[in-house]
């Protein structure tokens, strides 16, 4: 016998006294979602694929971002790259848990983001850490029609232990996608060093062909061993309410970013 | 795969990590074999319920404060707080306004913060701090020196919380945040202090025929496919993959002595455990 909630003070609401785990309550909570920043374009610059290649890969992209600044609000995320591979190796050797590896790896992407912000500083782009993405992004976009952020989501110690192994599953592609989803961004563009998604690994399979467009469902059915984006992005995309497609383009080809921003077909689009 | 003399990561794995996709199953499998160093193995994570405890005010909170203080000499505690009725109010309002799940998460975090702040005020005379996620690096010092810290139970995901499969409610809330703290630190215990004796087959507040479950395996619990649970489903999903926390315990904070019994390792309330003989993935036992 329990006293129920006779001792608890409640605030009157539609969810008052409800268990938020109750399936019926969860189902009743479905509703339309409004996009907070519908003109936003979230662009992730790959870590190993772009940043680690240095000036030859990055500087043309910086120029292209500047060229697009008058027309498009660009929120630039950065991958971590090879330094994270190294810190994963050391951290795993020390026996550190996944959450610690995630916290450590976030710093590598932060360094890349900061460098990109330095290269874009004269055009008003600043580097915003997570709390400032939450609080200041709209003002930064109004001021400079662009900003830079850390692609790694602020999961830190609270990163999920994966089903297999210890590598943090929510990496920079996931972080960039989640920012796009919550703001209802117009575009999510991943800049990599491959032309897009292929039917097989193009490096080892000369017969592999580019897939210009595919649904999450069909992509999962293909059971490709590796993908050009973090695998978890596909799972997140399946639950999209606003950001219902992602685009993977080759950031080493000048003009690809501009085409993607303009809505022209380039690279691969994966849609929910 | 070959291991070095001391079982540490070999240059081979180093090369794999350098060159291959991090989602490559071979890379993931190779990292499965790495060791696990428990960061705070003597810490106990204790979640103080929001709606179940804090919202009841003095009648529930004061006796718990006494019990926490009585246990300080023996058991180090990370006290995470739930959210409660104010979170329900703001979630309902935000859903009505069409705001996305990530925004609800930011709003819900503020409520858990308020409860942590109140708990901290009541424990302040014992030198117990309120530590935010950004300040977790100080946590070990306070734990050792003062015996406990207060934290707010939400994970720091903010706008980056994932959408639930159905509906708008953030799926990973204060039960989840506390669980992940226990898991990442390799804590000694994960104890949830709520206002029921533990897990029942239905919500005992609504269904008088609900049966009490004192101990159940995770797999068995999932097979029961209950429409409602005493704990966030995300905790059960994470527990399936956890490397440190293999059991979680639910006690009734309205009954003095239950928290103490749980800290002492006595059977009280409900224990949900992962059967360690179940393979975590093919070829490994954990």
XYZ file of N, CA and C in Angstrom, chain A residues 6-204:
597
model
N 0.148 11.678 -2.401
C -0.505 12.595 -1.475
C 0.471 13.605 -0.910
N 1.782 13.268 -0.921
C 2.746 14.205 -0.372
C 3.358 15.113 -1.398
N 3.202 14.788 -2.677
C 3.920 15.549 -3.697
C 3.127 16.783 -4.108
N 3.865 17.849 -4.343
C 3.253 19.047 -4.896
C 3.382 18.952 -6.415
N 2.344 19.293 -7.135
C 2.390 19.207 -8.591
C 2.100 20.551 -9.216
N 2.601 20.734 -10.424
C 2.235 21.874 -11.250
C 1.285 21.334 -12.304
N 0.181 22.001 -12.487
C -0.840 21.507 -13.413
C -0.293 21.554 -14.832
N -0.345 20.402 -15.516
C 0.086 20.356 -16.915
C -0.468 19.088 -17.533
N -0.366 19.018 -18.837
C -0.861 17.848 -19.553
C -0.098 16.585 -19.164
N 1.118 16.755 -18.668
C 1.945 15.601 -18.314
C 1.999 15.391 -16.806
N 1.191 16.149 -16.051
C 1.229 16.087 -14.589
C 1.035 14.669 -14.094
N 1.880 14.286 -13.163
C 1.817 12.963 -12.508
C 2.118 11.795 -13.448
N 2.347 12.067 -14.700
C 2.542 10.959 -15.637
C 3.948 10.400 -15.550
N 4.052 9.112 -15.788
C 5.356 8.506 -16.004
C 5.759 8.798 -17.442
N 6.937 9.378 -17.609
C 7.383 9.712 -18.963
C 7.923 8.482 -19.684
N 7.871 7.331 -19.003
C 8.293 6.079 -19.619
C 7.078 5.324 -20.154
N 5.885 5.747 -19.735
C 4.647 5.072 -20.134
C 4.431 5.228 -21.634
N 4.232 4.106 -22.311
C 4.120 4.140 -23.771
C 2.976 5.013 -24.252
N 1.863 4.972 -23.525
C 0.703 5.766 -23.942
C 1.023 7.256 -23.823
N 1.716 7.634 -22.758
C 2.100 9.034 -22.568
C 3.053 9.466 -23.675
N 4.007 8.607 -23.985
C 4.979 8.912 -25.034
C 4.274 9.104 -26.374
N 3.329 8.208 -26.680
C 2.632 8.290 -27.965
C 1.817 9.575 -28.071
N 1.244 10.006 -26.934
C 0.425 11.230 -26.932
C 1.280 12.480 -27.116
N 2.582 12.356 -26.940
C 3.417 13.565 -26.990
C 3.810 13.935 -28.404
N 3.402 13.154 -29.390
C 3.756 13.468 -30.776
C 3.098 14.771 -31.189
N 3.837 15.598 -31.892
C 3.267 16.853 -32.370
C 4.187 17.423 -33.450
N 3.698 18.454 -34.128
C 4.517 19.114 -35.150
C 5.691 19.814 -34.481
N 6.803 19.875 -35.212
C 7.982 20.567 -34.693
C 8.288 21.732 -35.631
N 8.585 22.882 -35.069
C 8.907 24.025 -35.921
C 10.415 24.159 -36.083
N 10.883 24.524 -37.295
C 12.321 24.727 -37.470
C 12.727 26.085 -36.884
N 13.728 26.074 -36.038
C 14.135 27.298 -35.353
C 14.985 28.185 -36.264
N 15.855 27.563 -37.055
C 16.720 28.312 -37.987
C 16.623 27.671 -39.370
N 15.488 27.856 -40.061
C 15.264 27.122 -41.308
C 16.195 27.515 -42.451
N 16.900 28.650 -42.351
C 17.813 29.051 -43.424
C 19.234 28.552 -43.190
N 19.419 27.836 -42.080
C 20.763 27.396 -41.720
C 21.254 26.263 -42.613
N 22.530 26.302 -42.967
C 23.186 25.186 -43.645
C 24.287 24.688 -42.728
N 24.224 23.422 -42.343
C 25.272 22.853 -41.508
C 26.237 22.097 -42.412
N 27.494 22.442 -42.315
C 28.520 21.851 -43.188
C 29.600 21.254 -42.305
N 29.896 19.988 -42.476
C 30.973 19.375 -41.694
C 32.198 19.153 -42.564
N 33.320 19.686 -42.124
C 34.574 19.467 -42.844
C 35.225 18.235 -42.252
N 35.399 17.202 -43.050
C 35.950 15.948 -42.546
C 37.319 16.129 -41.897
N 37.576 15.330 -40.877
C 38.841 15.382 -40.156
C 39.968 14.753 -40.973
N 39.932 13.410 -41.030
C 40.976 12.740 -41.811
C 40.857 13.081 -43.288
N 39.596 13.240 -43.746
C 39.375 13.378 -45.187
C 39.777 14.760 -45.721
N 39.668 15.794 -44.896
C 39.987 17.143 -45.388
C 41.049 17.835 -44.519
N 40.751 18.010 -43.233
C 41.634 18.805 -42.356
C 43.071 18.301 -42.379
N 43.232 16.979 -42.213
C 44.582 16.411 -42.101
C 45.392 16.555 -43.384
N 44.732 16.885 -44.480
C 45.459 17.100 -45.735
C 46.101 18.479 -45.780
N 45.709 19.326 -44.849
C 46.376 20.610 -44.730
C 45.895 21.655 -45.713
N 46.753 22.639 -45.955
C 46.406 23.831 -46.729
C 45.864 23.494 -48.113
N 46.440 22.503 -48.764
C 46.038 22.213 -50.146
C 44.574 21.838 -50.239
N 44.047 21.199 -49.187
C 42.636 20.823 -49.189
C 41.775 21.892 -48.544
N 42.290 22.484 -47.466
C 41.457 23.365 -46.660
C 41.304 24.773 -47.243
N 42.395 25.356 -47.734
C 42.322 26.769 -48.155
C 41.342 27.008 -49.316
N 41.307 26.135 -50.326
C 40.280 26.343 -51.364
C 38.869 26.298 -50.789
N 38.651 25.437 -49.786
C 37.327 25.350 -49.161
C 37.006 26.622 -48.400
N 37.995 27.167 -47.715
C 37.790 28.422 -46.988
C 37.345 29.500 -47.973
N 38.027 29.566 -49.121
C 37.659 30.546 -50.159
C 36.221 30.334 -50.611
N 35.859 29.070 -50.782
C 34.513 28.770 -51.273
C 33.459 29.144 -50.230
N 33.764 28.919 -48.951
C 32.843 29.323 -47.879
C 32.643 30.837 -47.924
N 33.739 31.563 -48.104
C 33.651 33.036 -48.162
C 32.829 33.484 -49.367
N 33.022 32.818 -50.498
C 32.246 33.165 -51.702
C 30.749 32.979 -51.465
N 30.392 31.984 -50.663
C 28.985 31.687 -50.420
C 28.378 32.470 -49.258
N 29.234 33.198 -48.546
C 28.752 33.911 -47.362
C 27.604 34.886 -47.641
N 27.634 35.635 -48.763
C 26.527 36.584 -49.008
C 25.168 35.908 -49.157
N 25.170 34.672 -49.631
C 23.912 34.013 -49.984
C 23.436 32.985 -48.951
N 24.370 32.369 -48.220
C 23.987 31.230 -47.384
C 24.541 31.349 -45.978
N 23.708 31.052 -44.984
C 24.162 30.991 -43.590
C 24.863 29.651 -43.403
N 26.155 29.695 -43.104
C 26.923 28.456 -43.038
C 27.451 28.221 -41.623
N 27.060 27.129 -41.025
C 27.597 26.725 -39.730
C 28.569 25.580 -40.000
N 29.851 25.860 -39.776
C 30.908 24.930 -40.176
C 31.355 24.096 -38.985
N 31.171 22.792 -39.092
C 31.685 21.876 -38.076
C 32.959 21.241 -38.577
N 33.766 20.748 -37.652
C 35.016 20.117 -38.072
C 35.165 18.735 -37.475
N 35.757 17.870 -38.261
C 36.099 16.555 -37.754
C 37.358 16.620 -36.908
N 37.711 15.454 -36.344
C 38.869 15.387 -35.445
C 40.123 14.949 -36.185
N 40.016 13.852 -36.918
C 41.154 13.417 -37.718
C 42.132 12.517 -36.995
N 43.344 12.526 -37.473
C 44.320 11.527 -37.053
C 44.743 11.678 -35.599
N 44.705 12.889 -35.068
C 45.094 13.041 -33.663
C 44.146 12.251 -32.754
N 42.859 12.169 -33.140
C 41.931 11.378 -32.338
C 42.240 9.894 -32.439
N 42.688 9.457 -33.627
C 43.062 8.043 -33.748
C 44.191 7.751 -32.756
N 45.131 8.677 -32.686
C 46.255 8.487 -31.779
C 45.792 8.478 -30.327
N 44.906 9.413 -29.965
C 44.509 9.467 -28.564
C 43.610 8.290 -28.199
N 42.850 7.793 -29.156
C 42.093 6.555 -28.900
C 43.067 5.426 -28.590
N 44.139 5.356 -29.378
C 45.100 4.281 -29.189
C 45.737 4.349 -27.803
N 46.163 5.537 -27.405
C 46.779 5.692 -26.077
C 45.737 5.433 -24.992
N 44.551 6.035 -25.145
C 43.502 5.886 -24.130
C 43.072 4.443 -23.937
N 42.931 3.717 -25.049
C 42.548 2.307 -24.962
C 43.632 1.518 -24.247
N 44.862 1.842 -24.553
C 45.994 1.154 -23.918
C 45.961 1.392 -22.406
N 45.551 2.580 -21.991
C 45.465 2.891 -20.563
C 44.225 2.297 -19.916
N 43.317 1.736 -20.715
C 42.104 1.148 -20.166
C 41.000 2.154 -19.897
N 41.102 3.340 -20.504
C 40.096 4.360 -20.215
C 38.754 4.010 -20.860
N 37.662 4.430 -20.216
C 36.341 4.093 -20.737
C 35.953 4.967 -21.939
N 34.903 4.538 -22.633
C 34.440 5.239 -23.825
C 34.184 6.718 -23.568
N 33.560 7.037 -22.450
C 33.256 8.437 -22.153
C 34.500 9.288 -22.037
N 35.552 8.706 -21.498
C 36.823 9.437 -21.403
C 37.410 9.634 -22.799
N 37.332 8.606 -23.632
C 37.845 8.715 -25.011
C 37.087 9.811 -25.762
N 35.784 9.881 -25.547
C 34.971 10.903 -26.213
C 35.388 12.298 -25.770
N 35.589 12.459 -24.465
C 36.001 13.756 -23.917
C 37.336 14.187 -24.507
N 38.262 13.245 -24.598
C 39.595 13.547 -25.108
C 39.545 13.888 -26.599
N 38.793 13.101 -27.344
C 38.720 13.305 -28.794
C 38.060 14.632 -29.157
N 37.153 15.103 -28.319
C 36.482 16.375 -28.593
C 37.494 17.509 -28.726
N 38.600 17.404 -28.011
C 39.617 18.458 -28.058
C 40.281 18.540 -29.418
N 40.443 17.402 -30.088
C 41.083 17.403 -31.407
C 40.197 18.113 -32.416
N 38.902 17.846 -32.362
C 37.983 18.543 -33.267
C 37.920 20.020 -32.910
N 38.025 20.327 -31.619
C 37.990 21.724 -31.180
C 39.180 22.490 -31.756
N 40.337 21.856 -31.750
C 41.523 22.507 -32.329
C 41.304 22.804 -33.810
N 40.737 21.832 -34.517
C 40.472 22.031 -35.943
C 39.469 23.149 -36.150
N 38.437 23.177 -35.314
C 37.422 24.232 -35.428
C 38.049 25.591 -35.176
N 38.923 25.645 -34.186
C 39.536 26.930 -33.876
C 40.411 27.425 -35.021
N 41.167 26.524 -35.642
C 41.997 26.910 -36.790
C 41.120 27.425 -37.920
N 40.036 26.730 -38.207
C 39.132 27.170 -39.277
C 38.568 28.551 -38.947
N 38.248 28.762 -37.677
C 37.698 30.069 -37.301
C 38.742 31.164 -37.481
N 39.999 30.833 -37.249
C 41.058 31.827 -37.471
C 41.130 32.190 -38.956
N 41.012 31.198 -39.812
C 41.096 31.441 -41.253
C 39.880 32.214 -41.756
N 38.769 32.171 -41.011
C 37.543 32.865 -41.426
C 37.278 34.107 -40.574
N 38.197 34.385 -39.665
C 37.945 35.465 -38.705
C 37.694 36.809 -39.379
N 38.470 37.121 -40.415
C 38.320 38.447 -41.043
C 36.953 38.609 -41.694
N 36.218 37.481 -41.850
C 34.864 37.554 -42.400
C 33.808 37.435 -41.307
N 34.248 37.497 -40.056
C 33.307 37.543 -38.936
C 32.933 36.211 -38.326
N 33.502 35.105 -38.856
C 33.168 33.793 -38.279
C 33.906 33.640 -36.949
N 33.189 33.188 -35.912
C 33.840 32.858 -34.647
C 33.601 31.391 -34.333
N 34.433 30.870 -33.407
C 34.288 29.482 -32.963
C 33.363 29.466 -31.744
N 32.266 28.752 -31.838
C 31.308 28.671 -30.746
C 31.357 27.296 -30.100
N 31.665 27.258 -28.796
C 31.580 25.980 -28.093
C 30.118 25.682 -27.772
N 29.840 24.480 -27.303
C 28.454 24.011 -27.169
C 27.516 24.991 -26.471
N 27.881 25.547 -25.301
C 26.932 26.464 -24.642
C 26.586 27.669 -25.524
N 27.533 28.076 -26.372
C 27.284 29.243 -27.215
C 26.516 28.888 -28.478
N 26.607 27.629 -28.908
C 25.702 27.165 -29.955
C 24.271 27.257 -29.427
N 24.087 26.854 -28.160
C 22.755 26.898 -27.559
C 22.265 28.332 -27.449
N 23.134 29.248 -27.006
C 22.670 30.588 -26.626
C 22.905 31.686 -27.653
N 23.982 31.566 -28.453
C 24.374 32.731 -29.270
C 24.307 32.527 -30.774
N 24.051 31.309 -31.230
C 24.126 31.065 -32.670
C 23.304 32.040 -33.505
N 22.047 32.298 -33.164
C 21.272 33.204 -34.018
C 21.916 34.584 -34.158
N 22.504 35.083 -33.084
C 23.138 36.405 -33.146
C 24.384 36.369 -34.029
N 25.145 35.291 -33.946
C 26.349 35.165 -34.766
C 25.983 35.054 -36.239
N 24.890 34.360 -36.510
C 24.460 34.244 -37.902
C 23.969 35.589 -38.423
N 23.295 36.326 -37.552
C 22.837 37.656 -37.958
C 24.030 38.571 -38.221
N 25.073 38.414 -37.441
C 26.243 39.289 -37.559
C 27.115 38.914 -38.749
N 27.313 37.607 -38.974
C 28.307 37.205 -39.967
C 27.797 36.185 -40.966
N 26.538 35.805 -40.852
C 25.969 34.765 -41.695
C 26.851 33.516 -41.687
N 27.502 33.265 -40.559
C 28.317 32.062 -40.463
C 28.962 31.948 -39.097
N 29.328 30.734 -38.746
C 30.038 30.472 -37.497
C 30.690 29.103 -37.610
N 31.577 28.812 -36.656
C 32.287 27.530 -36.646
C 31.977 26.830 -35.327
N 31.847 25.520 -35.358
C 31.597 24.799 -34.110
C 32.331 23.475 -34.115
N 32.395 22.874 -32.925
C 33.045 21.574 -32.753
C 32.078 20.491 -33.194
N 32.449 19.716 -34.205
C 31.551 18.675 -34.698
C 31.232 17.601 -33.677
N 32.111 17.397 -32.689
C 31.849 16.362 -31.671
C 30.742 16.866 -30.740
N 29.690 16.077 -30.523
C 28.626 16.537 -29.629
C 29.125 16.555 -28.187
N 28.523 17.379 -27.317
C 29.025 17.518 -25.936
C 28.587 16.359 -25.042
N 28.801 15.148 -25.528
C 28.404 13.993 -24.720
C 29.442 13.693 -23.649
N 30.717 13.893 -23.963
C 31.815 13.748 -23.009
C 31.732 12.427 -22.239
N 31.810 12.494 -20.932
C 31.776 11.275 -20.124
C 30.471 10.507 -20.320
N 29.436 11.201 -20.828
C 28.119 10.602 -20.972
C 27.922 9.975 -22.353
N 29.004 9.794 -23.100
C 28.921 9.096 -24.385
C 28.521 7.643 -24.120
N 27.756 7.082 -25.053
C 27.276 5.714 -24.885
C 28.400 4.705 -25.025
N 28.484 3.721 -24.123
C 29.337 2.575 -24.418
C 28.736 1.833 -25.608
N 29.504 1.581 -26.663
C 28.922 0.941 -27.840
C 28.666 -0.537 -27.599
N 27.867 -1.134 -28.487
C 27.580 -2.569 -28.362
C 28.841 -3.389 -28.547
N 29.739 -2.909 -29.388
C 30.960 -3.647 -29.684
C 32.144 -2.703 -29.547
N 33.108 -3.080 -28.738
C 34.320 -2.287 -28.598
C 34.148 -1.085 -27.692
N 35.031 -0.103 -27.836
C 35.029 1.051 -26.942
C 35.109 2.384 -27.674
N 35.099 2.375 -28.994
C 35.194 3.643 -29.723
C 33.902 4.441 -29.535
N 34.000 5.711 -29.203
C 32.786 6.534 -29.046
C 31.965 6.522 -30.336
N 30.681 6.199 -30.249
C 29.866 6.118 -31.463
C 29.398 7.476 -32.007
N 29.241 8.484 -31.137
C 28.714 9.781 -31.602
C 29.873 10.722 -31.879
N 30.362 10.681 -33.101
C 31.533 11.479 -33.439
C 31.119 12.725 -34.224
N 32.003 13.258 -35.038
C 31.730 14.596 -35.557
C 30.601 14.640 -36.590
N 30.430 13.611 -37.369
C 29.302 13.613 -38.309
C 27.991 13.632 -37.529
N 27.932 12.850 -36.460
C 26.720 12.780 -35.637
C 26.439 14.127 -34.990
N 27.476 14.751 -34.454
C 27.299 16.047 -33.802
C 26.773 17.087 -34.769
N 27.351 17.108 -35.974
C 26.897 18.070 -36.982
C 25.454 17.784 -37.370
N 25.128 16.514 -37.564
C 23.755 16.170 -37.941
C 22.760 16.604 -36.864
N 23.101 16.354 -35.588
C 22.169 16.677 -34.499
C 21.925 18.173 -34.397
N 22.945 18.983 -34.677
C 22.747 20.437 -34.690
C 21.771 20.812 -35.814
N 21.952 20.185 -36.977
C 21.063 20.472 -38.106
C 19.628 20.088 -37.772
N 19.454 18.940 -37.148
C 18.111 18.455 -36.835
C 17.408 19.365 -35.839
N 18.120 19.745 -34.765
C 17.438 20.515 -33.721
C 17.054 21.908 -34.236
N 17.856 22.471 -35.125
C 17.545 23.810 -35.641
C 16.669 23.761 -36.888
N 16.423 22.567 -37.413
C 15.637 22.467 -38.633
C 16.368 23.057 -39.817
N 17.666 22.798 -39.906
C 18.497 23.375 -40.965
C 18.026 22.946 -42.336
N 18.301 23.786 -43.279
C 17.906 23.557 -44.657
C 18.761 22.473 -45.299
N 20.047 22.431 -44.938
C 20.954 21.465 -45.558
C 21.947 20.917 -44.532
N 22.290 19.650 -44.701
C 23.363 19.038 -43.926
C 24.349 18.485 -44.940
N 25.526 19.084 -45.026
C 26.494 18.717 -46.064
C 27.764 18.202 -45.416
N 28.147 16.985 -45.769
C 29.385 16.401 -45.257
C 30.449 16.487 -46.345
N 31.522 17.217 -46.073
C 32.620 17.357 -47.020
C 33.651 16.283 -46.718
N 33.808 15.363 -47.657
C 34.735 14.244 -47.469
C 35.721 14.229 -48.643
N 36.512 13.158 -48.698
C 37.483 13.054 -49.797
C 37.080 11.978 -50.793
N 35.815 11.607 -50.764
C 35.269 10.697 -51.769
C 34.058 11.391 -52.396
N 33.700 10.967 -53.617
C 32.624 11.654 -54.333
C 31.265 11.460 -53.692
N 31.161 10.465 -52.817
C 29.889 10.229 -52.151
C 29.827 8.803 -51.655
N 28.615 8.271 -51.648
C 28.382 6.905 -51.192
C 28.493 5.963 -52.389
N 29.208 4.862 -52.202
C 29.388 3.905 -53.288
C 28.769 2.562 -52.948
N 28.506 1.771 -53.986
C 27.912 0.449 -53.773
C 28.894 -0.490 -53.065
N 30.195 -0.170 -53.137
C 31.216 -0.927 -52.407
C 32.391 0.025 -52.215
N 33.387 -0.376 -51.461
C 34.542 0.488 -51.227
C 35.243 0.752 -52.562
N 35.225 2.014 -53.043
C 35.778 2.296 -54.372
C 37.291 2.086 -54.450
N 37.940 2.145 -53.282
C 39.405 1.978 -53.277
C 39.773 0.540 -53.639
N 39.024 -0.424 -53.104
C 39.379 -1.818 -53.362
C 38.518 -2.460 -54.448
